[in-house]
Amino acid sequence: MSVSDLRLFEMRRPADLPDVCAVLAERVSRSEPTVLLAGGTDWLVEQETRPAFAKEAALPLVLDVSRLPALRGITLDGDRLRIGAAATYLDMRRDPAVLARAPMLERMGRDIGAIQIQARGTLGGNLATASPAADGVTALAAYDATLVVHSVRGERRIPFASLQTAYKRSTRAADEVIVAVEIDLPPAGSPWIWRKVGTRRAQSISKVALAGVAVREGDRLTRLGLGMASVAPVTALLSRVRTLATSRPLRDLTAADIDAAVDADVSPIDDIRSTRDYRAHCARSVVRAFLRDLGAPV
Amino acid sequence: MATSPPSTHSVGVSVPRTDGTAKVTGSARYIDDLPGMPGEIFGRTLRSTVPRGVLRGIRLDPSFDWSDVTVVEARDIPVNAILMISEEQPVLAEGKILHAYEPVALIACPDRLKLDRAARAITLDIEPLPAILDIDTALAGKDVIWGEDNVFKRYLITKGRGDAEGRAASEAGIDAALAACDVVVSGRYETHHQEQLYIEPQGFVAFWDDAGVHVTGSLQCPYYVHKVLKRALDLSSERVHVTQAVTGGGFGGKEEYPSIIALHAALLARKSRRPVRMIYDRTEDIEATTKRHPAIVEITTGCDRDGTLRALKARILMDGGAYMTLTPVVLSRGTLHAAGAYRWQDAFIESVAVATNTPPNGAFRGFGAPQTIWAIERHMDRIARAIGKDPVALRAQNLLRSGDTTATGQTLGLSVGGHACLEAALAESGYHEKRAAGPAVNGRVARGIGASVFMHGAGFTGSGERMLKGKVAIDLLPGGRLQIRTASTDIGQGTETVFRQIAADAAGIPVTHVDFAVPSTTVVPDSGPTVASRTVMVVGAIVEGASREIAERVLAEQAAGGGSFTEAGDRLLSREREVSCLKVYEPPSFIQWDDTTYKGDAYPCFAWACDIAEVEVDLDTFEVTVKNFWSATDVGKAIHPVMCKGQIEGGTLQAIGWALCEEVVWKEGLIKNPRMTNYIIPTSLDAPPFHTTLIEEPWPYGPGGGAKGIGELPMDGGAPALAAAIEHATGLIADSLPMTPERLHTLARTA
């Protein structure tokens, strides 16, 4: 594809968040196609892979939200980290608060595409696309993050657990703009894992990826957040593993119990990137590895 | 006072690449960067969506506005045939469909968006037929799509007790030889498709004028395109003009296919009477163009208990795809490399290439050899296992030396560097210490090391060069400059720089005083194709000889009339108007080859190498990380050491990709991953630290003091070295490629 193959579209750069919400509400009410563009790393790919018949759909309106101050910035308020929806992965990787308090996000950010993609891609964009293979979204699942969305009706907060409903579907309304995500951080120095099993070391979509954060008191986990990419139609929260691992002392965890919980939590498939069997194997292996690091005898 | 030419030595020095600045700054213009010609329109190909069928018709939607759309069908083509080795492949399918993505019709239109709509307003009426999609089904022969038995080509190489009158007696002879051996080992080895994935997709611009047809595009071999256009368009030679644009990689993928896209553009231009631009996007390029032949190799060997190799019996099967294209030549090179770099008293090597309903497979760096070298090198590891010997010691014991004869009966003489390569790579890598220490396991990660040893024939097979008679012209230009006119193209590998170095040293002038003419069939002679590791060694030798002849004429003028080299040259030019030398390649006279018995000197010489890979395998996920890669390569003489190492390291990375991650995913004859995001090649981050040693055992007939061809060699040894390293780390024995984590996981489960 060259730029000349891009279908025609109208592009606007709205002045502020209320402007975006107003335009979006009006367009959605008339069923007019509208795109919120931040880094464009998903949208441009979609332009190339979209089915041919879609090429002559009504002229879409593209709203460039990448420079809206309301969507930018990363702030730490006590234990609450707020990341603007249009902050890039590179912003995240360089942010002192992220480095100090959410090192898993920084580590995950290194595995997104390659440096060029990291400089453009945003958490908000990946959340909007809602792909179960998105590494950034997987990390947010482990933090049990909250989405902050705005519309003409005002602000709404969506807990991660009630966000995704089916493959690339979410409970966010069509006229709602993702403004930020908020994370209630575990204490500094808490254990975490980011383990991506990809196709290569860069420009790689996860075959399986595990994000995990934990708070340990003695031989018990008092908090365990997990997210797993590419093993289900939505980002897997591994709720059975969470329940299992927080319900008993770490020393009482067995490999068999962990494997059974993982198997029940995921439903991988065969596709062009990998196989069901391999994904299931990796899912079990990486979860066991994290719990082993936390002190489980597995 | 007569002066000798300025003392210059550019050979052996890594001078700046002459194409480097333009490519790095982005000012180099590839075919799609060239500005549109007046009236230019865009062309596109309509292709079959099934692997096999009967083409009932092509229907144009009558409600569509076709007024500015040009449609070319088979009936519009003067001769509907692509002339390669045979000419059974149609330019556009007529009646029968033999593979998915087979071209059926061509369209062109000034408006690219309308071109999309026009493509959808055409219905290809194809009645599908059951397809032959693998080698076994083709060989079973229940359904025939080629000849009488789906076989494109067979070869048989015999030696010693495997050499008797006829195939049956030869086979009986080798079986008897094997039966008499202490240790007999058998194995079966498989390899898969590989896509060249040059960075620049294929593309051409075509137009017609009073002089005939002009095509400019991304290509390796201008005269291949010339030959195909001449035949299909039914034109005389002088009415076909083929010009190379700056070309962004080829690896063999731009050997055959440019003829097809150039012809398609030329046909659209002929019918529309407009210049036509055809540029493939990545998906069309991956789907439609040629790939490396998949192969199955079965090997049985006999040896003494101490590891001395005696007898080799091998059967090679290759999947040629739907049309013959270059398959017989690929199969030939694969067959000639199947015995590896080792001594065998007795040999029986037979090979068969079959037709399947998959897109035609074709040239790809190594040209059949990586497939058979994978097999013999994995087999050497299997023998080592069977007799309890170190795999490298087994190789050293049997590695060919000067004075030994190969499976074709070729007695090796000069420039036989196998042992030197092996010793250098072993020393550099610390192989023996690491091997002896066993796999280093750190938590859930195991580290291992493995080696391969191999040779690759440089230049055309057998009597190829003698028949081809490659030519180069060197012109004297004003100002003491030379111009090289050759059809050997620079496709990113550095030809134009290296040829300048060779010409400069031969003439005794600075490398900056040598020009390289744009390869266009109208101005350059036919030097033969840019293939077969022949560019530097063969064509470079013609450049050297012709440059020397021109220089001698200038020096004679200088001796007679005085002045500087430049002044003498200018005098000569003003007197004779044109001072040129058109030189024809003369292979060394002792090279003798018999094409009917497949005996004799298969190649003038071989380049040699030893690869050593060190890997880490994650024992949970089976991800393989290449930690270090040592390669010692006998190149004869490195004209440009940096680019020479670049060839070796780039080729090795391509081998690493083939071995570990590249895989064409097929479903019912269609490719499911025709994109760079899901056809996985290594990135720069996946490239290991390379430790590359150049060994120089000069080949006296090569240019610059003894250069040999090394373009393909580095593709040969990576996969088996990696497999040996993975085996060392994990105990997993992979005999099939690719060694993806998924396949290693399956191996581990079934072990």
PDB file of N, CA and C in Angstrom, chain B residues 2 162 179 198 207 268 325 342 365 440 550:
ATOM      1  N   ALA B   2      58.288   8.349 -20.042  1.00  0.00           N
ATOM      2  CA  ALA B   2      57.115   7.492 -19.843  1.00  0.00           C
ATOM      3  C   ALA B   2      56.960   7.184 -18.360  1.00  0.00           C
ATOM      4  N   GLY B 162      28.650 -47.850  -6.653  1.00  0.00           N
ATOM      5  CA  GLY B 162      27.317 -47.378  -7.039  1.00  0.00           C
ATOM      6  C   GLY B 162      27.231 -47.054  -8.526  1.00  0.00           C
ATOM      7  N   ALA B 179      25.867 -52.899   2.474  1.00  0.00           N
ATOM      8  CA  ALA B 179      25.734 -54.131   3.263  1.00  0.00           C
ATOM      9  C   ALA B 179      27.082 -54.576   3.812  1.00  0.00           C
ATOM     10  N   TYR B 198      12.828  -9.794  -0.178  1.00  0.00           N
ATOM     11  CA  TYR B 198      13.590  -8.586  -0.483  1.00  0.00           C
ATOM     12  C   TYR B 198      12.757  -7.394  -0.026  1.00  0.00           C
ATOM     13  N   PHE B 207       6.659   0.951 -21.679  1.00  0.00           N
ATOM     14  CA  PHE B 207       6.044   1.780 -22.728  1.00  0.00           C
ATOM     15  C   PHE B 207       6.576   1.352 -24.090  1.00  0.00           C
ATOM     16  N   LEU B 268      -0.085  -4.617 -21.309  1.00  0.00           N
ATOM     17  CA  LEU B 268      -1.065  -3.558 -21.032  1.00  0.00           C
ATOM     18  C   LEU B 268      -0.695  -2.287 -21.782  1.00  0.00           C
ATOM     19  N   THR B 325       9.630 -23.763 -14.694  1.00  0.00           N
ATOM     20  CA  THR B 325      10.520 -22.590 -14.533  1.00  0.00           C
ATOM     21  C   THR B 325      11.991 -23.030 -14.477  1.00  0.00           C
ATOM     22  N   TYR B 342      32.444 -34.198   1.915  1.00  0.00           N
ATOM     23  CA  TYR B 342      33.115 -35.397   2.434  1.00  0.00           C
ATOM     24  C   TYR B 342      33.512 -36.379   1.333  1.00  0.00           C
ATOM     25  N   ARG B 365      18.819 -17.909  -3.201  1.00  0.00           N
ATOM     26  CA  ARG B 365      20.166 -18.052  -2.643  1.00  0.00           C
ATOM     27  C   ARG B 365      20.448 -19.476  -2.152  1.00  0.00           C
ATOM     28  N   ALA B 440      25.159 -25.913  29.169  1.00  0.00           N
ATOM     29  CA  ALA B 440      25.157 -25.087  30.377  1.00  0.00           C
ATOM     30  C   ALA B 440      23.713 -24.739  30.704  1.00  0.00           C
ATOM     31  N   ILE B 550      42.586  -2.762 -22.175  1.00  0.00           N
ATOM     32  CA  ILE B 550      42.487  -1.326 -22.465  1.00  0.00           C
ATOM     33  C   ILE B 550      43.717  -0.600 -21.921  1.00  0.00           C
TER      34      ILE B 550
END
